[in-house]
Amino acid sequence: MKPMNRRDALGSLGTLTVGGWIGLGAQESAAQEAHGQRQQPEPVRPPNAYSLPELGYAYDALEPHIDAATMTLHHDKHHAAYVKGLNAAIEKLAASRESGNFDAVSDATTALAFHGSGHILHCVFWKNMKKNGGGEPKGAVAREIDRDFGSFSRFQQHFSKAAGGVQGSGWGILAWEPLSGRLLVFGAEKHQNHTVWGCVPLLVLDVWEHAYYLKYQNNRGGYVDAFWNVIDWGHVGDRLDLARRLTA
Ligand code: MN3
C-alpha cells in the first residue's frame, strides 16, 4: 500500500458531512499560511475529480447475506449516480462563478450535500464489509464501544434500532466525534440529514430500499440483522485509528 498523505487520508476518511471535510481542508490551509509555509496557490482542482471506486471483492462475496444482484445494481448504478451528481454539482458551481450568473447556486449546493454525502458514505460502506466477516470487534474498537455503549451487545441493539428506525431512506452510522473523543450512533436521513458536524463515519449501513429490497422486500429488520455477518471489523479499527490521529 502506498504511503498516505494527510489530504489522501482525509479524503478516504470522509467526515460525516461534505462541509466537515471542506472545513478541515480550510483549517489546514490557514495553518500553513500562518506559518508562512504556503509559497504559491495550488492549481485549480478539476471539477470532475470524483470517481467510482472498485468494490474490492466479487459481487457475490457477501452471499447469502447480501445478494449479488443487489450488490451489482447498488455499486454500478446507484453509487455511480451519486458520483455523477457530485461532479455535476461542482461543475455547475464552477460555471456559476465563471459566468457571474449565480442562479444555479442554491440547487447545486443542495445537490452537492446530497450526492457528496452519498458518495462518501458508499465508499465507506463497501470497505466496511468483507467475505466471511462478522463476529465482534477487538482492540481499540472493542474498548471504545464498551466505554461509550456499555457492551458490544448494547451497541449492537442501539445501532440496529437506529438503522432500522430511519424514516424513509437513510443510514445507520457509527461515528467518531473528535471534540469529546467518543463514539456516537446516528440514523441519517437521505445521506446528509440528522448528523453532527465534524464526525468521522467508522461503520455505516445503507438502509435505502435499493440496498435490500430485491432479497428482503419490506423486511428491513432482516437485512439489518444480516449485516452483522459481513462486517469487516479490521477496517472499522483502521478507520478509528486514522480518525483519532487526524483529528487529535
Ligand atoms: Mn445506497
Coordinates of N, CA and C and ligand atoms in Angstrom, one line a residue:
M1 N 0.8 -1.2 0.0 CA 0.0 0.0 0.0 C 0.9 1.2 0.0
K2 N 0.6 2.2 -0.9 CA 1.4 3.4 -0.9 C 1.2 4.3 0.3
P3 N 2.2 5.0 0.7 CA 2.0 5.9 1.9 C 0.9 6.9 1.6
M4 N 0.2 7.3 2.6 CA -0.9 8.2 2.5 C -0.6 9.5 3.1
N5 N -0.7 10.6 2.3 CA -0.5 11.9 2.9 C -1.8 12.3 3.6
R6 N -1.8 13.5 4.3 CA -2.9 13.9 5.1 C -4.1 14.2 4.2
R7 N -3.9 14.7 3.0 CA -5.1 15.0 2.2 C -5.7 13.7 1.7
D8 N -4.9 12.7 1.3 CA -5.4 11.4 0.9 C -6.2 10.8 2.0
A9 N -5.6 10.9 3.2 CA -6.2 10.2 4.4 C -7.6 10.8 4.7
L10 N -7.6 12.2 4.6 CA -8.9 12.8 4.9 C -9.9 12.5 3.9
G11 N -9.5 12.4 2.6 CA -10.4 12.0 1.5 C -11.0 10.6 1.7
S12 N -10.1 9.7 2.1 CA -10.6 8.3 2.3 C -11.4 8.2 3.6
L13 N -11.1 9.0 4.5 CA -11.8 9.0 5.8 C -13.2 9.5 5.6
G14 N -13.4 10.6 5.0 CA -14.7 11.2 4.8 C -15.4 11.5 6.1
T15 N -15.4 12.8 6.4 CA -16.2 13.1 7.6 C -17.6 13.0 7.3
L16 N -18.5 13.1 8.3 CA -19.9 12.8 8.1 C -20.6 13.7 7.1
T17 N -20.1 14.9 7.0 CA -20.8 15.8 6.0 C -19.7 16.3 5.1
V18 N -20.1 16.7 3.9 CA -19.2 17.3 2.9 C -18.6 18.5 3.5
G19 N -19.4 19.3 4.2 CA -18.9 20.6 4.8 C -17.8 20.3 5.7
G20 N -18.0 19.3 6.5 CA -16.9 19.0 7.5 C -15.6 18.7 6.9
W21 N -15.6 18.0 5.7 CA -14.4 17.7 5.0 C -13.8 19.0 4.5
I22 N -14.6 19.9 3.9 CA -14.0 21.1 3.4 C -13.5 21.9 4.5
G23 N -14.2 21.9 5.7 CA -13.7 22.7 6.8 C -12.3 22.3 7.3
L24 N -12.0 21.0 7.3 CA -10.7 20.5 7.7 C -9.7 21.0 6.7
G25 N -10.0 21.0 5.4 CA -9.0 21.5 4.4 C -8.7 23.0 4.6
A26 N -9.8 23.7 4.9 CA -9.6 25.2 5.1 C -8.7 25.5 6.3
Q27 N -8.9 24.7 7.4 CA -8.1 24.9 8.6 C -6.6 24.6 8.2
E28 N -6.4 23.5 7.4 CA -5.0 23.2 7.1 C -4.4 24.3 6.3
S29 N -5.1 24.9 5.4 CA -4.5 26.0 4.6 C -4.2 27.2 5.4
A30 N -5.1 27.5 6.3 CA -5.0 28.7 7.2 C -3.7 28.5 8.1
A31 N -3.5 27.3 8.6 CA -2.4 27.0 9.4 C -1.1 27.1 8.6
Q32 N -1.1 26.7 7.4 CA 0.1 26.8 6.6 C 0.4 28.3 6.3
E33 N -0.6 29.1 6.1 CA -0.4 30.5 5.8 C 0.1 31.2 7.0
A34 N -0.4 30.8 8.2 CA 0.0 31.5 9.4 C 1.5 31.2 9.7
H35 N 2.0 30.1 9.2 CA 3.4 29.7 9.5 C 4.3 30.1 8.3
G36 N 3.7 30.8 7.3 CA 4.5 31.3 6.1 C 4.9 30.1 5.3
Q37 N 4.2 29.0 5.3 CA 4.7 27.8 4.5 C 4.1 27.7 3.1
R38 N 3.1 28.6 2.9 CA 2.4 28.5 1.6 C 3.1 29.4 0.6
Q39 N 3.9 28.8 -0.3 CA 4.7 29.6 -1.2 C 3.8 30.1 -2.4
Q40 N 3.0 29.3 -2.9 CA 2.2 29.7 -4.1 C 0.8 29.0 -4.1
P41 N -0.2 29.6 -4.7 CA -1.5 29.0 -4.7 C -1.5 27.7 -5.4
E42 N -2.3 26.7 -4.9 CA -2.4 25.4 -5.5 C -3.2 25.6 -6.9
P43 N -2.9 24.8 -7.9 CA -3.7 24.9 -9.1 C -5.1 24.6 -8.9
V44 N -6.0 25.1 -9.7 CA -7.4 24.9 -9.6 C -7.7 23.5 -9.7
R45 N -8.5 22.9 -8.8 CA -8.9 21.5 -8.9 C -9.9 21.2 -10.0
P46 N -9.7 20.2 -10.8 CA -10.6 19.9 -11.9 C -12.0 19.6 -11.2
P47 N -13.1 20.0 -11.9 CA -14.4 19.9 -11.3 C -14.9 18.4 -11.2
N48 N -14.4 17.6 -12.2 CA -14.9 16.2 -12.2 C -13.9 15.3 -11.5
A49 N -13.5 15.7 -10.2 CA -12.4 15.0 -9.5 C -12.9 13.7 -8.9
Y50 N -14.2 13.4 -8.8 CA -14.6 12.2 -8.1 C -14.9 11.1 -9.0
S51 N -14.5 9.9 -8.6 CA -14.8 8.7 -9.5 C -15.3 7.5 -8.6
L52 N -15.9 6.6 -9.3 CA -16.5 5.4 -8.6 C -15.3 4.4 -8.2
P53 N -15.2 4.1 -7.0 CA -14.1 3.2 -6.6 C -14.5 1.8 -6.9
E54 N -13.4 0.9 -7.0 CA -13.7 -0.5 -7.2 C -14.4 -1.0 -5.9
L55 N -15.2 -2.1 -6.1 CA -15.9 -2.7 -5.0 C -14.9 -3.4 -4.0
G56 N -13.8 -3.9 -4.6 CA -12.8 -4.6 -3.8 C -13.0 -6.0 -3.5
Y57 N -14.2 -6.6 -3.9 CA -14.4 -8.0 -3.8 C -15.5 -8.3 -4.8
A58 N -15.8 -9.6 -5.0 CA -16.7 -10.1 -6.0 C -18.2 -9.7 -5.6
Y59 N -19.0 -9.5 -6.6 CA -20.4 -9.1 -6.3 C -21.1 -10.1 -5.4
D60 N -20.7 -11.4 -5.5 CA -21.4 -12.4 -4.7 C -20.6 -12.7 -3.4
A61 N -19.6 -11.9 -3.1 CA -18.8 -12.3 -1.9 C -19.6 -12.2 -0.6
L62 N -20.6 -11.5 -0.6 CA -21.4 -11.3 0.7 C -22.6 -12.2 0.8
E63 N -22.8 -13.1 -0.2 CA -23.9 -14.0 -0.2 C -23.7 -15.0 1.0
P64 N -24.7 -15.5 1.6 CA -26.1 -15.3 1.3 C -26.7 -14.0 2.0
H65 N -25.9 -13.3 2.7 CA -26.4 -12.1 3.5 C -26.9 -11.0 2.6
I66 N -26.0 -10.6 1.7 CA -26.4 -9.6 0.7 C -26.1 -10.2 -0.7
D67 N -27.2 -10.2 -1.5 CA -27.1 -10.9 -2.8 C -26.4 -10.2 -3.9
A68 N -25.9 -11.0 -4.8 CA -25.0 -10.4 -5.9 C -25.8 -9.4 -6.8
A69 N -27.1 -9.7 -7.1 CA -27.8 -8.8 -7.9 C -28.0 -7.4 -7.3
T70 N -28.2 -7.4 -6.0 CA -28.3 -6.1 -5.2 C -27.0 -5.4 -5.2
M71 N -25.9 -6.1 -5.0 CA -24.6 -5.5 -4.9 C -24.2 -4.9 -6.3
T72 N -24.6 -5.6 -7.4 CA -24.2 -5.2 -8.7 C -24.9 -3.9 -9.0
L73 N -26.3 -3.9 -8.8 CA -27.0 -2.7 -9.1 C -26.6 -1.5 -8.2
H74 N -26.4 -1.9 -6.9 CA -26.1 -0.8 -5.9 C -24.8 -0.1 -6.2
H75 N -23.8 -0.9 -6.5 CA -22.5 -0.3 -6.8 C -22.4 0.3 -8.2
D76 N -22.8 -0.4 -9.2 CA -22.6 0.0 -10.6 C -23.6 1.1 -11.0
K77 N -24.8 1.1 -10.5 CA -25.8 2.1 -10.9 C -26.0 3.2 -9.8
H78 N -26.4 2.7 -8.6 CA -26.8 3.7 -7.6 C -25.5 4.6 -7.2
H79 N -24.5 3.9 -6.8 CA -23.3 4.7 -6.3 C -22.8 5.5 -7.5
A80 N -22.7 4.9 -8.7 CA -22.2 5.7 -9.8 C -23.1 7.0 -10.1
A81 N -24.4 6.9 -9.8 CA -25.2 8.1 -10.0 C -24.8 9.2 -9.0
Y82 N -24.4 8.8 -7.8 CA -24.0 9.8 -6.8 C -22.7 10.5 -7.2
V83 N -21.8 9.7 -7.8 CA -20.6 10.3 -8.3 C -20.8 11.3 -9.4
K84 N -21.7 10.8 -10.3 CA -22.1 11.7 -11.4 C -22.8 13.0 -10.9
G85 N -23.7 12.9 -10.0 CA -24.4 14.0 -9.4 C -23.4 15.0 -8.7
L86 N -22.5 14.4 -8.0 CA -21.5 15.2 -7.2 C -20.6 16.0 -8.2
N87 N -20.1 15.3 -9.2 CA -19.3 16.1 -10.2 C -20.1 17.1 -10.9
A88 N -21.4 16.8 -11.2 CA -22.2 17.8 -11.9 C -22.5 19.0 -11.1
A89 N -22.7 18.8 -9.8 CA -22.9 19.9 -8.9 C -21.7 20.8 -8.8
I90 N -20.6 20.2 -8.7 CA -19.3 21.0 -8.6 C -19.1 21.8 -10.0
E91 N -19.4 21.1 -11.1 CA -19.3 21.8 -12.4 C -20.2 23.0 -12.5
K92 N -21.5 22.8 -12.0 CA -22.5 23.9 -12.0 C -22.0 25.1 -11.2
L93 N -21.4 24.8 -10.0 CA -20.9 25.8 -9.2 C -19.8 26.6 -9.8
A94 N -18.9 25.8 -10.4 CA -17.7 26.4 -11.1 C -18.2 27.3 -12.3
A95 N -19.2 26.8 -13.0 CA -19.8 27.5 -14.1 C -20.4 28.8 -13.7
S96 N -21.1 28.8 -12.5 CA -21.7 30.0 -12.0 C -20.7 31.0 -11.7
R97 N -19.6 30.6 -11.1 CA -18.5 31.6 -10.7 C -17.9 32.1 -12.0
E98 N -17.8 31.3 -13.0 CA -17.1 31.6 -14.3 C -18.0 32.7 -15.0
S99 N -19.3 32.4 -15.0 CA -20.2 33.3 -15.8 C -20.7 34.5 -15.0
G100 N -20.6 34.4 -13.7 CA -21.1 35.5 -12.9 C -22.6 35.4 -12.7
N101 N -23.3 34.4 -13.3 CA -24.7 34.1 -13.1 C -24.9 33.1 -12.0
F102 N -25.3 33.5 -10.8 CA -25.3 32.6 -9.7 C -26.7 32.0 -9.4
D103 N -27.6 32.0 -10.4 CA -29.0 31.5 -10.2 C -29.0 30.0 -9.9
A104 N -28.0 29.2 -10.3 CA -28.0 27.8 -10.1 C -27.4 27.4 -8.7
V105 N -26.9 28.4 -8.0 CA -26.1 28.0 -6.8 C -26.9 27.3 -5.7
S106 N -28.2 27.8 -5.5 CA -29.0 27.2 -4.5 C -29.2 25.7 -4.7
D107 N -29.7 25.4 -5.9 CA -30.0 24.0 -6.3 C -28.7 23.1 -6.3
A108 N -27.6 23.7 -6.8 CA -26.4 23.0 -6.9 C -25.8 22.7 -5.5
T109 N -26.0 23.6 -4.6 CA -25.5 23.5 -3.3 C -26.2 22.4 -2.5
T110 N -27.5 22.3 -2.8 CA -28.3 21.2 -2.2 C -27.9 19.9 -2.8
A111 N -27.6 19.8 -4.1 CA -27.2 18.6 -4.8 C -25.8 18.2 -4.3
L112 N -25.0 19.2 -4.0 CA -23.6 18.9 -3.5 C -23.7 18.2 -2.2
A113 N -24.5 18.6 -1.3 CA -24.6 17.9 0.0 C -25.2 16.5 -0.1
F114 N -26.2 16.4 -1.0 CA -26.8 15.1 -1.2 C -25.9 14.1 -1.8
H115 N -25.4 14.4 -3.0 CA -24.5 13.5 -3.8 C -23.2 13.3 -3.1
G116 N -22.6 14.4 -2.5 CA -21.3 14.3 -1.9 C -21.4 13.4 -0.7
S117 N -22.4 13.6 0.1 CA -22.6 12.7 1.3 C -22.9 11.3 0.9
G118 N -23.7 11.1 -0.2 CA -24.0 9.8 -0.7 C -22.7 9.1 -1.2
H119 N -21.9 9.8 -1.9 CA -20.6 9.2 -2.4 C -19.7 8.8 -1.3
I120 N -19.5 9.6 -0.3 CA -18.6 9.3 0.8 C -19.1 8.1 1.6
L121 N -20.4 8.1 1.9 CA -20.9 7.0 2.7 C -20.8 5.7 2.0
H122 N -21.1 5.7 0.7 CA -21.0 4.4 -0.1 C -19.5 3.9 -0.1
C123 N -18.6 4.9 -0.2 CA -17.1 4.5 -0.2 C -16.8 3.8 1.1
V124 N -17.3 4.3 2.2 CA -17.1 3.7 3.5 C -17.8 2.3 3.6
F125 N -19.0 2.3 3.1 CA -19.9 1.1 3.3 C -19.2 -0.1 2.6
W126 N -18.8 0.0 1.3 CA -18.2 -1.1 0.6 C -17.0 -1.7 1.4
K127 N -16.2 -0.8 2.0 CA -15.0 -1.3 2.7 C -15.3 -1.8 4.1
N128 N -16.5 -1.4 4.6 CA -16.9 -1.9 5.9 C -17.2 -3.4 5.9
M129 N -17.4 -4.0 4.7 CA -17.8 -5.3 4.6 C -16.8 -6.2 3.9
K130 N -16.9 -7.5 4.2 CA -16.0 -8.5 3.5 C -16.6 -9.9 3.6
K131 N -16.1 -10.7 2.7 CA -16.5 -12.1 2.8 C -16.1 -12.7 4.1
N132 N -16.9 -13.5 4.7 CA -16.7 -14.2 6.0 C -16.3 -13.2 7.0
G133 N -17.1 -12.0 7.0 CA -16.9 -11.1 8.1 C -17.7 -11.4 9.3
G134 N -18.0 -10.4 10.1 CA -18.9 -10.5 11.2 C -18.1 -10.8 12.5
G135 N -18.7 -11.4 13.5 CA -18.1 -11.6 14.8 C -18.1 -10.3 15.6
E136 N -17.2 -10.2 16.6 CA -17.1 -9.0 17.4 C -15.8 -8.3 17.2
P137 N -15.8 -7.0 17.4 CA -14.5 -6.2 17.2 C -13.5 -6.6 18.3
K138 N -12.3 -6.3 18.0 CA -11.2 -6.5 19.0 C -10.5 -5.2 19.2
G139 N -9.5 -5.1 20.2 CA -8.7 -4.0 20.3 C -9.4 -2.7 20.7
A140 N -8.9 -1.6 20.0 CA -9.4 -0.3 20.4 C -10.9 -0.1 20.1
V141 N -11.4 -0.7 19.0 CA -12.8 -0.6 18.7 C -13.6 -1.2 19.8
A142 N -13.2 -2.4 20.3 CA -14.0 -3.1 21.3 C -13.9 -2.2 22.6
R143 N -12.8 -1.7 22.9 CA -12.6 -0.9 24.2 C -13.5 0.4 24.1
E144 N -13.5 1.1 23.0 CA -14.3 2.3 22.8 C -15.8 2.0 22.8
I145 N -16.2 0.9 22.2 CA -17.6 0.5 22.2 C -18.0 0.2 23.7
D146 N -17.2 -0.5 24.4 CA -17.5 -0.8 25.8 C -17.7 0.4 26.6
R147 N -16.8 1.4 26.4 CA -16.7 2.6 27.2 C -18.0 3.5 26.9
D148 N -18.3 3.6 25.6 CA -19.4 4.6 25.2 C -20.8 3.9 25.1
F149 N -20.8 2.6 25.0 CA -22.2 2.0 24.9 C -22.4 0.9 26.0
G150 N -21.4 0.6 26.8 CA -21.6 -0.3 27.9 C -21.2 -1.7 27.6
S151 N -21.5 -2.2 26.4 CA -21.1 -3.5 26.0 C -21.4 -3.6 24.5
F152 N -20.8 -4.6 23.8 CA -21.0 -4.8 22.4 C -22.5 -5.1 22.1
S153 N -23.1 -5.9 23.0 CA -24.5 -6.3 22.8 C -25.4 -5.1 22.8
R154 N -25.1 -4.1 23.8 CA -25.9 -2.9 23.8 C -25.7 -2.0 22.6
F155 N -24.4 -1.9 22.2 CA -24.2 -1.2 21.0 C -24.9 -1.8 19.8
Q156 N -24.8 -3.1 19.7 CA -25.4 -3.8 18.5 C -27.0 -3.5 18.5
Q157 N -27.6 -3.6 19.6 CA -29.0 -3.3 19.7 C -29.3 -1.8 19.4
H158 N -28.5 -0.9 19.9 CA -28.7 0.5 19.7 C -28.5 0.8 18.2
F159 N -27.5 0.3 17.6 CA -27.2 0.6 16.1 C -28.3 0.0 15.3
S160 N -28.7 -1.2 15.6 CA -29.7 -1.9 14.8 C -31.1 -1.1 14.8
K161 N -31.4 -0.6 16.0 CA -32.6 0.2 16.2 C -32.5 1.5 15.5
A162 N -31.4 2.1 15.5 CA -31.2 3.4 14.8 C -31.3 3.2 13.3
A163 N -30.6 2.2 12.8 CA -30.7 1.9 11.4 C -32.0 1.5 10.9
G164 N -32.6 0.6 11.7 CA -34.0 0.1 11.3 C -35.0 1.1 11.4
G165 N -34.8 2.1 12.3 CA -35.9 3.1 12.5 C -35.8 4.4 11.7
V166 N -34.8 4.4 10.8 CA -34.7 5.6 9.9 C -36.0 5.8 9.1
Q167 N -36.5 7.0 9.1 CA -37.8 7.2 8.4 C -37.4 7.4 6.9
G168 N -38.0 6.6 6.0 CA -37.7 6.6 4.6 C -36.3 6.1 4.3
S169 N -35.5 6.9 3.5 CA -34.2 6.4 3.1 C -33.1 7.0 4.0
G170 N -32.1 6.2 4.3 CA -31.0 6.7 5.1 C -30.0 5.7 5.5
W171 N -29.3 6.0 6.6 CA -28.2 5.2 7.0 C -28.1 5.0 8.5
G172 N -27.7 3.9 9.0 CA -27.2 3.7 10.4 C -25.7 4.0 10.4
I173 N -25.3 4.8 11.3 CA -23.9 5.3 11.3 C -23.2 5.2 12.7
L174 N -22.1 4.5 12.8 CA -21.3 4.7 14.0 C -20.2 5.6 13.6
A175 N -20.0 6.7 14.4 CA -19.0 7.7 14.1 C -18.2 8.1 15.3
W176 N -17.0 8.6 14.9 CA -16.1 9.2 15.9 C -16.3 10.7 16.0
E177 N -16.6 11.1 17.3 CA -16.9 12.6 17.5 C -15.6 13.1 18.1
P178 N -14.8 13.9 17.3 CA -13.5 14.3 17.8 C -13.4 15.3 18.9
L179 N -14.4 16.1 19.0 CA -14.4 17.2 20.1 C -14.3 16.6 21.5
S180 N -15.1 15.6 21.7 CA -15.0 14.9 23.0 C -14.3 13.6 23.0
G181 N -14.0 13.1 21.8 CA -13.3 11.8 21.7 C -14.2 10.6 22.1
R182 N -15.4 10.6 21.5 CA -16.3 9.5 21.8 C -17.0 8.9 20.5
L183 N -17.6 7.8 20.7 CA -18.4 7.2 19.6 C -19.8 7.6 19.7
L184 N -20.5 7.9 18.6 CA -21.9 8.2 18.5 C -22.6 7.4 17.4
V185 N -23.8 7.1 17.6 CA -24.6 6.4 16.6 C -25.7 7.3 16.1
F186 N -25.8 7.4 14.7 CA -26.8 8.2 14.1 C -27.7 7.4 13.2
G187 N -28.9 7.9 13.0 CA -29.8 7.4 12.0 C -29.9 8.6 11.0
A188 N -29.1 8.6 9.9 CA -29.1 9.7 9.0 C -30.2 9.5 8.0
E189 N -31.0 10.6 7.7 CA -32.0 10.5 6.7 C -31.4 11.1 5.3
K190 N -31.9 10.4 4.2 CA -31.2 10.6 2.9 C -29.7 10.3 3.1
H191 N -28.8 11.2 2.8 CA -27.4 10.9 3.1 C -26.9 11.9 4.1
Q192 N -27.5 13.1 4.1 CA -26.8 14.2 4.7 C -27.6 14.8 5.9
N193 N -28.7 14.3 6.3 CA -29.5 14.8 7.4 C -29.4 14.0 8.6
H194 N -29.7 14.7 9.8 CA -29.6 14.1 11.1 C -28.2 13.6 11.4
T195 N -27.2 14.5 11.2 CA -25.9 14.2 11.6 C -25.3 15.3 12.4
V196 N -24.1 15.1 12.9 CA -23.4 16.1 13.7 C -22.1 16.5 12.9
W197 N -21.8 17.7 12.8 CA -20.7 18.2 12.1 C -19.3 17.7 12.6
G198 N -18.5 17.4 11.7 CA -17.1 17.0 12.0 C -16.9 15.6 12.4
C199 N -18.0 14.8 12.6 CA -17.8 13.4 13.0 C -17.3 12.6 11.8
V200 N -16.6 11.6 12.1 CA -16.0 10.7 11.1 C -16.7 9.4 11.1
P201 N -17.4 9.0 10.0 CA -18.1 7.7 10.0 C -17.1 6.5 10.0
L202 N -17.3 5.6 10.9 CA -16.5 4.4 11.0 C -17.1 3.2 10.4
L203 N -18.4 3.0 10.7 CA -19.2 1.9 10.3 C -20.6 2.4 9.8
V204 N -20.9 2.1 8.6 CA -22.2 2.7 8.1 C -23.0 1.5 7.4
L205 N -24.3 1.7 7.6 CA -25.2 0.7 6.9 C -26.3 1.4 6.1
D206 N -26.2 1.2 4.8 CA -27.2 1.7 3.9 C -28.6 1.1 4.1
V207 N -29.6 1.9 4.5 CA -30.9 1.3 4.6 C -31.9 1.9 3.6
W208 N -31.4 2.4 2.5 CA -32.3 2.8 1.4 C -32.8 1.5 0.9
E209 N -34.0 1.5 0.3 CA -34.6 0.3 -0.2 C -33.8 -0.4 -1.3
H210 N -33.1 0.4 -2.0 CA -32.2 -0.2 -3.1 C -31.1 -1.1 -2.5
A211 N -30.9 -0.9 -1.2 CA -29.8 -1.7 -0.6 C -30.3 -3.1 -0.2
Y212 N -31.6 -3.4 -0.2 CA -32.1 -4.7 0.3 C -33.3 -5.2 -0.3
Y213 N -34.1 -4.4 -1.1 CA -35.4 -4.8 -1.4 C -35.5 -6.0 -2.3
L214 N -34.5 -6.3 -3.2 CA -34.6 -7.5 -4.1 C -34.6 -8.7 -3.2
K215 N -33.9 -8.8 -2.2 CA -33.8 -10.0 -1.4 C -34.7 -10.0 -0.2
Y216 N -34.8 -8.8 0.5 CA -35.6 -8.8 1.8 C -36.9 -8.1 1.7
Q217 N -37.3 -7.6 0.5 CA -38.5 -6.9 0.3 C -38.7 -5.8 1.4
N218 N -39.8 -5.9 2.1 CA -40.1 -4.9 3.2 C -39.5 -5.3 4.5
N219 N -38.7 -6.3 4.6 CA -38.1 -6.8 5.9 C -36.8 -6.1 6.1
R220 N -36.8 -4.8 6.4 CA -35.6 -4.1 6.6 C -34.8 -4.7 7.9
G221 N -35.6 -5.1 8.8 CA -35.0 -5.7 10.1 C -34.2 -6.9 9.8
G222 N -34.6 -7.8 8.8 CA -33.9 -9.0 8.5 C -32.6 -8.6 7.8
Y223 N -32.6 -7.6 7.0 CA -31.4 -7.1 6.3 C -30.4 -6.5 7.4
V224 N -30.9 -5.7 8.3 CA -30.1 -5.1 9.3 C -29.4 -6.3 10.2
D225 N -30.2 -7.3 10.5 CA -29.6 -8.4 11.3 C -28.5 -9.1 10.5
A226 N -28.8 -9.3 9.1 CA -27.8 -10.0 8.3 C -26.5 -9.2 8.2
F227 N -26.5 -7.9 8.3 CA -25.3 -7.0 8.1 C -24.3 -7.4 9.1
W228 N -24.7 -7.8 10.3 CA -23.7 -8.2 11.3 C -22.8 -9.3 10.9
N229 N -23.2 -10.1 9.9 CA -22.4 -11.3 9.4 C -21.4 -10.9 8.4
V230 N -21.4 -9.7 7.9 CA -20.4 -9.3 6.9 C -19.5 -8.1 7.2
I231 N -19.6 -7.7 8.5 CA -18.8 -6.5 8.9 C -17.3 -6.9 8.9
D232 N -16.5 -6.0 8.4 CA -15.0 -6.1 8.5 C -14.5 -5.3 9.6
W233 N -14.5 -5.8 10.8 CA -14.1 -5.1 12.0 C -12.7 -4.5 11.9
G234 N -11.8 -5.2 11.2 CA -10.5 -4.7 11.0 C -10.5 -3.4 10.3
H235 N -11.3 -3.2 9.3 CA -11.4 -2.0 8.6 C -12.0 -0.9 9.5
V236 N -13.0 -1.2 10.3 CA -13.5 -0.3 11.3 C -12.4 0.2 12.2
G237 N -11.6 -0.7 12.6 CA -10.5 -0.4 13.5 C -9.5 0.5 12.9
D238 N -9.2 0.3 11.6 CA -8.2 1.1 10.8 C -8.8 2.6 10.7
R239 N -10.1 2.7 10.5 CA -10.7 4.0 10.4 C -10.7 4.7 11.8
L240 N -10.9 4.0 12.8 CA -10.9 4.6 14.2 C -9.5 5.1 14.4
D241 N -8.5 4.3 14.1 CA -7.1 4.7 14.3 C -6.8 6.0 13.6
L242 N -7.2 6.0 12.3 CA -6.9 7.2 11.4 C -7.7 8.4 11.9
A243 N -8.9 8.2 12.3 CA -9.7 9.3 12.7 C -9.1 10.0 14.0
R244 N -8.7 9.1 14.9 CA -8.1 9.7 16.2 C -6.8 10.4 15.9
R245 N -6.0 9.9 15.0 CA -4.7 10.6 14.7 C -5.0 11.9 13.9
L246 N -5.9 11.9 13.0 CA -6.1 13.1 12.2 C -6.9 14.2 12.8
T247 N -7.7 13.8 13.8 CA -8.5 14.8 14.5 C -8.0 15.1 15.9
A248 N -6.8 14.7 16.3 CA -6.3 14.9 17.6 C -6.0 16.4 17.8
Ligands
MN3_1 MN -27.1 3.1 -1.5

